[in-house]
Amino acid sequence: MTAFPEAPYLLADPSRYGHVTLLGAGPGDPELLTLKGAKALQRASLLLYDALVSEEILALAPPTAERLYVGKQASRHALPQEQIIELMLRLARSGRSLVRLKGGDGYIFGRGGEEAIALAEAGVPFSVIPGLSAAQGAGASAGIPLTHRDHAGALVFATGHLRADRNAVDLDWQALARPRQTLVIYMGVGTLPIICRELVAHGLAADTPAAIVERATLPDERCLTGTVTTLPVLAARQKVRTPALIVIGSVVGLRPLLAQRRREITELEACA
């Protein structure tokens, strides 16, 4: 049997490794950061943060904290994911504790699971602080309850990323097109026409209500509503950009009442 040399980190003393905190920053509004997350930031000496983390949230860390941007946006990556993981491990092995800060919740299409596995396999101590997910933030802010016993008995999250061949989205369309469920698509702005076409082709009613929520929970949030057939045209006409989530299901039909009532209450509070 061939003997392979041990990896350098296995020769180091694990007791001297830094601690990594995988922290979800929430959907955007800094007030939606959890109390535990805020406390972790206030103690931080080093941050590795993503594109969707606001300046207001970064400002919760001490002024002396080092900030390293490792964000990823559509086709524009400061660092590939593999290099982010390697950087995180290298810093921790050198004895530096750090906060790995992501928008939303890192375990929901945030690659937090990949990073946690890498830390566990390397023997680096880590903890996970969840964040309010982008889906939760978008639903509450836009007036779309993601579940409702009269409309949806299931809630499904999916990613709208293109396959490596760039020609299709690799999803179980038959399962996603089932009735009486709410479907939330992350990272689907660029593939919205494909998503809607495939859902209808696999049995979803063409008049199923659908919405796209851009920059959810932030002051410039936009929400466009239509049907699974009309939404791609509306989104293209209004030049919707990332970050945005797609919500499909009859719960979207509840938005006119809930969003209007929310606006009225906000206006009354502002005048009080």
PDB file of C-alpha atoms in Angstrom:
ATOM      1  CA  MET A   1       0.000   0.000   0.000  1.00  0.00           C
ATOM      2  CA  THR A   2       1.344   3.443  -0.954  1.00  0.00           C
ATOM      3  CA  ALA A   3       1.967   5.729   2.009  1.00  0.00           C
ATOM      4  CA  PHE A   4       0.767   9.293   1.487  1.00  0.00           C
ATOM      5  CA  PRO A   5       2.300  12.182   3.488  1.00  0.00           C
ATOM      6  CA  GLU A   6       0.049  13.689   6.090  1.00  0.00           C
ATOM      7  CA  ALA A   7      -1.597  17.011   5.286  1.00  0.00           C
ATOM      8  CA  PRO A   8       0.229  19.893   7.054  1.00  0.00           C
ATOM      9  CA  TYR A   9      -2.783  20.800   9.171  1.00  0.00           C
ATOM     10  CA  LEU A  10      -2.894  17.303  10.638  1.00  0.00           C
ATOM     11  CA  LEU A  11       0.607  17.876  12.017  1.00  0.00           C
ATOM     12  CA  ALA A  12      -0.434  21.054  13.852  1.00  0.00           C
ATOM     13  CA  ASP A  13      -1.889  21.206  17.361  1.00  0.00           C
ATOM     14  CA  PRO A  14      -5.709  21.421  16.967  1.00  0.00           C
ATOM     15  CA  SER A  15      -5.992  23.005  20.410  1.00  0.00           C
ATOM     16  CA  ARG A  16      -4.382  26.107  18.920  1.00  0.00           C
ATOM     17  CA  TYR A  17      -6.888  26.476  16.090  1.00  0.00           C
ATOM     18  CA  GLY A  18      -9.134  29.512  16.029  1.00  0.00           C
ATOM     19  CA  HIS A  19     -12.898  29.205  16.352  1.00  0.00           C
ATOM     20  CA  VAL A  20     -15.138  29.828  13.329  1.00  0.00           C
ATOM     21  CA  THR A  21     -18.674  31.174  13.734  1.00  0.00           C
ATOM     22  CA  LEU A  22     -20.937  30.549  10.737  1.00  0.00           C
ATOM     23  CA  LEU A  23     -23.418  33.385  11.055  1.00  0.00           C
ATOM     24  CA  GLY A  24     -26.579  34.134   9.074  1.00  0.00           C
ATOM     25  CA  ALA A  25     -27.136  37.889   8.773  1.00  0.00           C
ATOM     26  CA  GLY A  26     -30.827  37.653   7.856  1.00  0.00           C
ATOM     27  CA  PRO A  27     -32.671  38.875   4.749  1.00  0.00           C
ATOM     28  CA  GLY A  28     -31.301  42.428   4.608  1.00  0.00           C
ATOM     29  CA  ASP A  29     -32.972  44.690   7.173  1.00  0.00           C
ATOM     30  CA  PRO A  30     -30.342  45.005   9.947  1.00  0.00           C
ATOM     31  CA  GLU A  31     -33.077  44.931  12.594  1.00  0.00           C
ATOM     32  CA  LEU A  32     -33.869  41.350  11.545  1.00  0.00           C
ATOM     33  CA  LEU A  33     -30.455  40.107  12.650  1.00  0.00           C
ATOM     34  CA  THR A  34     -30.846  37.799  15.653  1.00  0.00           C
ATOM     35  CA  LEU A  35     -29.731  38.907  19.106  1.00  0.00           C
ATOM     36  CA  LYS A  36     -27.242  36.043  19.232  1.00  0.00           C
ATOM     37  CA  GLY A  37     -25.869  37.083  15.863  1.00  0.00           C
ATOM     38  CA  ALA A  38     -25.462  40.695  16.971  1.00  0.00           C
ATOM     39  CA  LYS A  39     -23.539  39.586  20.068  1.00  0.00           C
ATOM     40  CA  ALA A  40     -21.229  37.453  17.927  1.00  0.00           C
ATOM     41  CA  LEU A  41     -20.495  40.426  15.678  1.00  0.00           C
ATOM     42  CA  GLN A  42     -19.786  42.693  18.628  1.00  0.00           C
ATOM     43  CA  ARG A  43     -17.074  40.256  19.767  1.00  0.00           C
ATOM     44  CA  ALA A  44     -15.582  39.659  16.321  1.00  0.00           C
ATOM     45  CA  SER A  45     -11.979  40.414  15.440  1.00  0.00           C
ATOM     46  CA  LEU A  46     -12.125  39.110  11.862  1.00  0.00           C
ATOM     47  CA  LEU A  47     -15.029  38.928   9.379  1.00  0.00           C
ATOM     48  CA  LEU A  48     -15.314  37.030   6.107  1.00  0.00           C
ATOM     49  CA  TYR A  49     -18.478  38.479   4.604  1.00  0.00           C
ATOM     50  CA  ASP A  50     -20.623  38.075   1.496  1.00  0.00           C
ATOM     51  CA  ALA A  51     -22.197  40.493  -0.980  1.00  0.00           C
ATOM     52  CA  LEU A  52     -25.652  40.494   0.642  1.00  0.00           C
ATOM     53  CA  VAL A  53     -24.429  41.721   4.031  1.00  0.00           C
ATOM     54  CA  SER A  54     -25.293  45.387   4.589  1.00  0.00           C
ATOM     55  CA  GLU A  55     -22.970  48.098   5.872  1.00  0.00           C
ATOM     56  CA  GLU A  56     -25.285  48.539   8.867  1.00  0.00           C
ATOM     57  CA  ILE A  57     -24.700  44.939   9.913  1.00  0.00           C
ATOM     58  CA  LEU A  58     -20.943  45.154   9.313  1.00  0.00           C
ATOM     59  CA  ALA A  59     -20.892  48.255  11.510  1.00  0.00           C
ATOM     60  CA  LEU A  60     -21.944  46.151  14.508  1.00  0.00           C
ATOM     61  CA  ALA A  61     -18.438  44.671  14.610  1.00  0.00           C
ATOM     62  CA  PRO A  62     -15.752  46.622  16.494  1.00  0.00           C
ATOM     63  CA  PRO A  63     -13.940  49.276  14.410  1.00  0.00           C
ATOM     64  CA  THR A  64     -10.737  47.314  14.959  1.00  0.00           C
ATOM     65  CA  ALA A  65     -12.158  44.133  13.399  1.00  0.00           C
ATOM     66  CA  GLU A  66     -10.572  43.114  10.107  1.00  0.00           C
ATOM     67  CA  ARG A  67     -13.083  42.769   7.261  1.00  0.00           C
ATOM     68  CA  LEU A  68     -12.412  40.518   4.265  1.00  0.00           C
ATOM     69  CA  TYR A  69     -14.905  40.604   1.389  1.00  0.00           C
ATOM     70  CA  VAL A  70     -15.423  37.189  -0.220  1.00  0.00           C
ATOM     71  CA  GLY A  71     -18.780  37.855  -1.858  1.00  0.00           C
ATOM     72  CA  LYS A  72     -20.328  36.033  -4.785  1.00  0.00           C
ATOM     73  CA  GLN A  73     -22.843  37.563  -7.186  1.00  0.00           C
ATOM     74  CA  ALA A  74     -24.141  36.250 -10.500  1.00  0.00           C
ATOM     75  CA  SER A  75     -21.041  35.558 -12.636  1.00  0.00           C
ATOM     76  CA  ARG A  76     -18.939  37.824 -10.391  1.00  0.00           C
ATOM     77  CA  HIS A  77     -17.073  36.040  -7.610  1.00  0.00           C
ATOM     78  CA  ALA A  78     -14.516  37.760  -5.398  1.00  0.00           C
ATOM     79  CA  LEU A  79     -13.285  34.245  -4.610  1.00  0.00           C
ATOM     80  CA  PRO A  80     -14.529  30.847  -5.796  1.00  0.00           C
ATOM     81  CA  GLN A  81     -16.179  28.790  -3.050  1.00  0.00           C
ATOM     82  CA  GLU A  82     -13.217  26.390  -2.807  1.00  0.00           C
ATOM     83  CA  GLN A  83     -10.852  29.307  -2.184  1.00  0.00           C
ATOM     84  CA  ILE A  84     -13.189  30.784   0.438  1.00  0.00           C
ATOM     85  CA  ILE A  85     -13.116  27.491   2.312  1.00  0.00           C
ATOM     86  CA  GLU A  86      -9.330  27.243   2.022  1.00  0.00           C
ATOM     87  CA  LEU A  87      -8.919  30.814   3.295  1.00  0.00           C
ATOM     88  CA  MET A  88     -11.232  30.128   6.227  1.00  0.00           C
ATOM     89  CA  LEU A  89      -9.307  26.975   7.145  1.00  0.00           C
ATOM     90  CA  ARG A  90      -5.932  28.652   6.761  1.00  0.00           C
ATOM     91  CA  LEU A  91      -6.921  31.503   9.062  1.00  0.00           C
ATOM     92  CA  ALA A  92      -8.363  29.154  11.685  1.00  0.00           C
ATOM     93  CA  ARG A  93      -5.309  26.874  11.595  1.00  0.00           C
ATOM     94  CA  SER A  94      -3.109  29.915  12.180  1.00  0.00           C
ATOM     95  CA  GLY A  95      -4.975  30.479  15.453  1.00  0.00           C
ATOM     96  CA  ARG A  96      -7.315  33.265  14.316  1.00  0.00           C
ATOM     97  CA  SER A  97     -10.968  33.150  15.303  1.00  0.00           C
ATOM     98  CA  LEU A  98     -13.382  34.569  12.776  1.00  0.00           C
ATOM     99  CA  VAL A  99     -17.014  35.139  11.862  1.00  0.00           C
ATOM    100  CA  ARG A 100     -18.101  33.828   8.465  1.00  0.00           C
ATOM    101  CA  LEU A 101     -20.995  36.171   7.704  1.00  0.00           C
ATOM    102  CA  LYS A 102     -23.644  35.398   5.075  1.00  0.00           C
ATOM    103  CA  GLY A 103     -26.948  36.922   4.053  1.00  0.00           C
ATOM    104  CA  GLY A 104     -30.117  35.054   5.011  1.00  0.00           C
ATOM    105  CA  ASP A 105     -29.396  31.698   6.610  1.00  0.00           C
ATOM    106  CA  GLY A 106     -26.201  29.951   5.627  1.00  0.00           C
ATOM    107  CA  TYR A 107     -27.774  26.502   5.683  1.00  0.00           C
ATOM    108  CA  ILE A 108     -30.449  27.476   3.115  1.00  0.00           C
ATOM    109  CA  PHE A 109     -28.767  27.794  -0.287  1.00  0.00           C
ATOM    110  CA  GLY A 110     -25.883  29.639   1.347  1.00  0.00           C
ATOM    111  CA  ARG A 111     -23.280  26.853   1.109  1.00  0.00           C
ATOM    112  CA  GLY A 112     -23.015  26.892   4.879  1.00  0.00           C
ATOM    113  CA  GLY A 113     -23.264  23.109   4.885  1.00  0.00           C
ATOM    114  CA  GLU A 114     -20.206  22.810   2.651  1.00  0.00           C
ATOM    115  CA  GLU A 115     -18.226  25.118   4.904  1.00  0.00           C
ATOM    116  CA  ALA A 116     -19.337  23.334   8.073  1.00  0.00           C
ATOM    117  CA  ILE A 117     -18.292  19.965   6.613  1.00  0.00           C
ATOM    118  CA  ALA A 118     -14.873  21.342   5.684  1.00  0.00           C
ATOM    119  CA  LEU A 119     -14.379  22.687   9.208  1.00  0.00           C
ATOM    120  CA  ALA A 120     -15.516  19.427  10.804  1.00  0.00           C
ATOM    121  CA  GLU A 121     -13.253  17.322   8.604  1.00  0.00           C
ATOM    122  CA  ALA A 122     -10.281  19.570   9.389  1.00  0.00           C
ATOM    123  CA  GLY A 123     -10.933  19.404  13.126  1.00  0.00           C
ATOM    124  CA  VAL A 124     -11.510  23.163  13.382  1.00  0.00           C
ATOM    125  CA  PRO A 125     -13.916  24.176  16.170  1.00  0.00           C
ATOM    126  CA  PHE A 126     -16.980  25.978  14.882  1.00  0.00           C
ATOM    127  CA  SER A 127     -20.499  27.009  15.787  1.00  0.00           C
ATOM    128  CA  VAL A 128     -23.537  27.889  13.686  1.00  0.00           C
ATOM    129  CA  ILE A 129     -25.858  30.826  14.344  1.00  0.00           C
ATOM    130  CA  PRO A 130     -28.885  30.679  12.042  1.00  0.00           C
ATOM    131  CA  GLY A 131     -30.361  33.734  10.400  1.00  0.00           C
ATOM    132  CA  LEU A 132     -33.876  34.607   9.316  1.00  0.00           C
ATOM    133  CA  SER A 133     -34.054  33.168   5.811  1.00  0.00           C
ATOM    134  CA  ALA A 134     -34.526  35.272   2.702  1.00  0.00           C
ATOM    135  CA  ALA A 135     -37.762  33.391   2.037  1.00  0.00           C
ATOM    136  CA  GLN A 136     -39.181  34.238   5.459  1.00  0.00           C
ATOM    137  CA  GLY A 137     -38.154  37.865   5.134  1.00  0.00           C
ATOM    138  CA  ALA A 138     -39.587  38.198   1.628  1.00  0.00           C
ATOM    139  CA  GLY A 139     -42.882  36.569   2.532  1.00  0.00           C
ATOM    140  CA  ALA A 140     -43.463  38.668   5.635  1.00  0.00           C
ATOM    141  CA  SER A 141     -42.329  41.936   4.071  1.00  0.00           C
ATOM    142  CA  ALA A 142     -44.248  41.527   0.805  1.00  0.00           C
ATOM    143  CA  GLY A 143     -47.464  40.323   2.453  1.00  0.00           C
ATOM    144  CA  ILE A 144     -47.275  36.711   1.248  1.00  0.00           C
ATOM    145  CA  PRO A 145     -47.732  34.084   3.992  1.00  0.00           C
ATOM    146  CA  LEU A 146     -45.725  31.100   2.824  1.00  0.00           C
ATOM    147  CA  THR A 147     -48.160  28.631   4.371  1.00  0.00           C
ATOM    148  CA  HIS A 148     -51.906  28.827   4.943  1.00  0.00           C
ATOM    149  CA  ARG A 149     -54.188  25.905   5.704  1.00  0.00           C
ATOM    150  CA  ASP A 150     -56.657  26.913   2.994  1.00  0.00           C
ATOM    151  CA  HIS A 151     -53.961  27.315   0.331  1.00  0.00           C
ATOM    152  CA  ALA A 152     -50.755  25.394   0.981  1.00  0.00           C
ATOM    153  CA  GLY A 153     -50.075  22.287   3.014  1.00  0.00           C
ATOM    154  CA  ALA A 154     -46.409  22.192   1.980  1.00  0.00           C
ATOM    155  CA  LEU A 155     -43.573  24.656   1.503  1.00  0.00           C
ATOM    156  CA  VAL A 156     -40.778  23.843  -0.940  1.00  0.00           C
ATOM    157  CA  PHE A 157     -37.479  25.684  -1.425  1.00  0.00           C
ATOM    158  CA  ALA A 158     -35.526  25.183  -4.653  1.00  0.00           C
ATOM    159  CA  THR A 159     -32.644  26.793  -6.507  1.00  0.00           C
ATOM    160  CA  GLY A 160     -33.006  28.224  -9.985  1.00  0.00           C
ATOM    161  CA  HIS A 161     -29.336  27.890 -10.956  1.00  0.00           C
ATOM    162  CA  LEU A 162     -28.584  26.662 -14.438  1.00  0.00           C
ATOM    163  CA  ARG A 163     -26.917  23.293 -14.867  1.00  0.00           C
ATOM    164  CA  ALA A 164     -23.239  23.215 -15.764  1.00  0.00           C
ATOM    165  CA  ASP A 165     -24.143  22.913 -19.471  1.00  0.00           C
ATOM    166  CA  ARG A 166     -26.013  26.255 -19.128  1.00  0.00           C
ATOM    167  CA  ASN A 167     -29.023  24.932 -21.030  1.00  0.00           C
ATOM    168  CA  ALA A 168     -31.401  23.749 -18.303  1.00  0.00           C
ATOM    169  CA  VAL A 169     -32.333  23.929 -14.639  1.00  0.00           C
ATOM    170  CA  ASP A 170     -31.945  20.486 -13.071  1.00  0.00           C
ATOM    171  CA  LEU A 171     -34.997  20.147 -10.811  1.00  0.00           C
ATOM    172  CA  ASP A 172     -37.732  17.607 -10.114  1.00  0.00           C
ATOM    173  CA  TRP A 173     -40.384  19.510 -12.042  1.00  0.00           C
ATOM    174  CA  GLN A 174     -43.082  16.912 -11.420  1.00  0.00           C
ATOM    175  CA  ALA A 175     -42.738  17.390  -7.654  1.00  0.00           C
ATOM    176  CA  LEU A 176     -42.517  21.177  -7.894  1.00  0.00           C
ATOM    177  CA  ALA A 177     -45.694  21.393  -9.989  1.00  0.00           C
ATOM    178  CA  ARG A 178     -47.898  19.690  -7.409  1.00  0.00           C
ATOM    179  CA  PRO A 179     -50.993  21.603  -6.250  1.00  0.00           C
ATOM    180  CA  ARG A 180     -51.606  23.030  -2.770  1.00  0.00           C
ATOM    181  CA  GLN A 181     -48.033  23.935  -2.011  1.00  0.00           C
ATOM    182  CA  THR A 182     -45.937  27.090  -1.996  1.00  0.00           C
ATOM    183  CA  LEU A 183     -42.792  27.055  -4.082  1.00  0.00           C
ATOM    184  CA  VAL A 184     -39.968  29.482  -3.317  1.00  0.00           C
ATOM    185  CA  ILE A 185     -37.153  29.684  -5.849  1.00  0.00           C
ATOM    186  CA  TYR A 186     -33.797  31.112  -4.832  1.00  0.00           C
ATOM    187  CA  MET A 187     -31.360  32.463  -7.442  1.00  0.00           C
ATOM    188  CA  GLY A 188     -33.904  32.196 -10.233  1.00  0.00           C
ATOM    189  CA  VAL A 189     -34.000  35.677 -11.768  1.00  0.00           C
ATOM    190  CA  GLY A 190     -31.972  34.689 -14.816  1.00  0.00           C
ATOM    191  CA  THR A 191     -33.870  31.453 -15.348  1.00  0.00           C
ATOM    192  CA  LEU A 192     -37.398  32.653 -14.578  1.00  0.00           C
ATOM    193  CA  PRO A 193     -38.754  31.924 -18.103  1.00  0.00           C
ATOM    194  CA  ILE A 194     -37.373  28.365 -17.947  1.00  0.00           C
ATOM    195  CA  ILE A 195     -38.797  27.805 -14.458  1.00  0.00           C
ATOM    196  CA  CYS A 196     -42.290  28.981 -15.354  1.00  0.00           C
ATOM    197  CA  ARG A 197     -42.325  27.122 -18.665  1.00  0.00           C
ATOM    198  CA  GLU A 198     -41.275  23.835 -17.078  1.00  0.00           C
ATOM    199  CA  LEU A 199     -43.775  24.123 -14.224  1.00  0.00           C
ATOM    200  CA  VAL A 200     -46.670  24.610 -16.637  1.00  0.00           C
ATOM    201  CA  ALA A 201     -45.369  21.822 -18.882  1.00  0.00           C
ATOM    202  CA  HIS A 202     -45.391  19.462 -15.896  1.00  0.00           C
ATOM    203  CA  GLY A 203     -48.949  20.197 -14.845  1.00  0.00           C
ATOM    204  CA  LEU A 204     -49.040  23.437 -12.849  1.00  0.00           C
ATOM    205  CA  ALA A 205     -52.081  25.517 -13.786  1.00  0.00           C
ATOM    206  CA  ALA A 206     -51.069  28.397 -16.047  1.00  0.00           C
ATOM    207  CA  ASP A 207     -53.069  30.872 -13.939  1.00  0.00           C
ATOM    208  CA  THR A 208     -51.318  29.957 -10.653  1.00  0.00           C
ATOM    209  CA  PRO A 209     -50.450  33.209  -8.815  1.00  0.00           C
ATOM    210  CA  ALA A 210     -46.750  34.058  -8.782  1.00  0.00           C
ATOM    211  CA  ALA A 211     -44.577  36.854  -7.431  1.00  0.00           C
ATOM    212  CA  ILE A 212     -40.985  38.001  -7.528  1.00  0.00           C
ATOM    213  CA  VAL A 213     -39.643  39.976  -4.561  1.00  0.00           C
ATOM    214  CA  GLU A 214     -36.556  42.081  -5.194  1.00  0.00           C
ATOM    215  CA  ARG A 215     -34.334  43.287  -2.307  1.00  0.00           C
ATOM    216  CA  ALA A 216     -36.772  41.993   0.290  1.00  0.00           C
ATOM    217  CA  THR A 217     -37.012  43.844   3.643  1.00  0.00           C
ATOM    218  CA  LEU A 218     -34.890  46.757   2.377  1.00  0.00           C
ATOM    219  CA  PRO A 219     -36.213  50.303   1.784  1.00  0.00           C
ATOM    220  CA  ASP A 220     -36.141  49.838  -2.009  1.00  0.00           C
ATOM    221  CA  GLU A 221     -37.949  46.483  -1.977  1.00  0.00           C
ATOM    222  CA  ARG A 222     -40.116  45.738  -5.016  1.00  0.00           C
ATOM    223  CA  CYS A 223     -42.709  43.010  -5.446  1.00  0.00           C
ATOM    224  CA  LEU A 224     -44.240  42.161  -8.807  1.00  0.00           C
ATOM    225  CA  THR A 225     -47.206  39.813  -8.971  1.00  0.00           C
ATOM    226  CA  GLY A 226     -48.888  37.992 -11.815  1.00  0.00           C
ATOM    227  CA  THR A 227     -49.307  34.375 -12.796  1.00  0.00           C
ATOM    228  CA  VAL A 228     -46.805  31.682 -13.566  1.00  0.00           C
ATOM    229  CA  THR A 229     -47.437  32.532 -17.231  1.00  0.00           C
ATOM    230  CA  THR A 230     -47.161  36.334 -17.050  1.00  0.00           C
ATOM    231  CA  LEU A 231     -44.446  36.787 -14.405  1.00  0.00           C
ATOM    232  CA  PRO A 232     -41.430  36.326 -16.743  1.00  0.00           C
ATOM    233  CA  VAL A 233     -42.673  39.129 -19.007  1.00  0.00           C
ATOM    234  CA  LEU A 234     -43.405  41.418 -16.053  1.00  0.00           C
ATOM    235  CA  ALA A 235     -39.970  40.802 -14.513  1.00  0.00           C
ATOM    236  CA  ALA A 236     -38.182  41.474 -17.806  1.00  0.00           C
ATOM    237  CA  ARG A 237     -40.217  44.618 -18.463  1.00  0.00           C
ATOM    238  CA  GLN A 238     -39.473  45.974 -14.978  1.00  0.00           C
ATOM    239  CA  LYS A 239     -35.790  44.929 -15.177  1.00  0.00           C
ATOM    240  CA  VAL A 240     -35.815  42.927 -11.956  1.00  0.00           C
ATOM    241  CA  ARG A 241     -32.306  42.280 -10.637  1.00  0.00           C
ATOM    242  CA  THR A 242     -30.774  40.082  -7.975  1.00  0.00           C
ATOM    243  CA  PRO A 243     -31.166  39.580  -5.096  1.00  0.00           C
ATOM    244  CA  ALA A 244     -34.732  38.448  -5.672  1.00  0.00           C
ATOM    245  CA  LEU A 245     -36.892  35.470  -4.751  1.00  0.00           C
ATOM    246  CA  ILE A 246     -39.709  33.881  -6.728  1.00  0.00           C
ATOM    247  CA  VAL A 247     -42.840  32.755  -4.876  1.00  0.00           C
ATOM    248  CA  ILE A 248     -45.383  30.563  -6.665  1.00  0.00           C
ATOM    249  CA  GLY A 249     -48.690  29.349  -5.263  1.00  0.00           C
ATOM    250  CA  SER A 250     -52.177  30.512  -4.337  1.00  0.00           C
ATOM    251  CA  VAL A 251     -50.827  32.221  -1.189  1.00  0.00           C
ATOM    252  CA  VAL A 252     -49.603  34.992  -3.515  1.00  0.00           C
ATOM    253  CA  GLY A 253     -53.269  35.863  -4.018  1.00  0.00           C
ATOM    254  CA  LEU A 254     -53.435  36.992  -0.375  1.00  0.00           C
ATOM    255  CA  ARG A 255     -50.945  39.786  -0.956  1.00  0.00           C
ATOM    256  CA  PRO A 256     -53.324  42.595  -2.073  1.00  0.00           C
ATOM    257  CA  LEU A 257     -55.173  42.529   1.252  1.00  0.00           C
ATOM    258  CA  LEU A 258     -52.170  41.983   3.514  1.00  0.00           C
ATOM    259  CA  ALA A 259     -49.781  44.386   1.798  1.00  0.00           C
ATOM    260  CA  GLN A 260     -52.382  47.148   1.592  1.00  0.00           C
ATOM    261  CA  ARG A 261     -53.327  46.796   5.245  1.00  0.00           C
ATOM    262  CA  ARG A 262     -49.650  46.826   6.226  1.00  0.00           C
ATOM    263  CA  ARG A 263     -49.097  50.067   4.286  1.00  0.00           C
ATOM    264  CA  GLU A 264     -52.099  51.701   5.947  1.00  0.00           C
ATOM    265  CA  ILE A 265     -50.845  50.804   9.424  1.00  0.00           C
ATOM    266  CA  THR A 266     -47.338  52.040   8.605  1.00  0.00           C
ATOM    267  CA  GLU A 267     -48.708  55.350   7.369  1.00  0.00           C
ATOM    268  CA  LEU A 268     -50.827  55.790  10.499  1.00  0.00           C
ATOM    269  CA  GLU A 269     -47.824  55.057  12.728  1.00  0.00           C
ATOM    270  CA  ALA A 270     -45.725  57.590  10.808  1.00  0.00           C
ATOM    271  CA  CYS A 271     -48.366  60.273  11.373  1.00  0.00           C
ATOM    272  CA  ALA A 272     -48.799  59.510  15.078  1.00  0.00           C
TER     273      ALA A 272
END
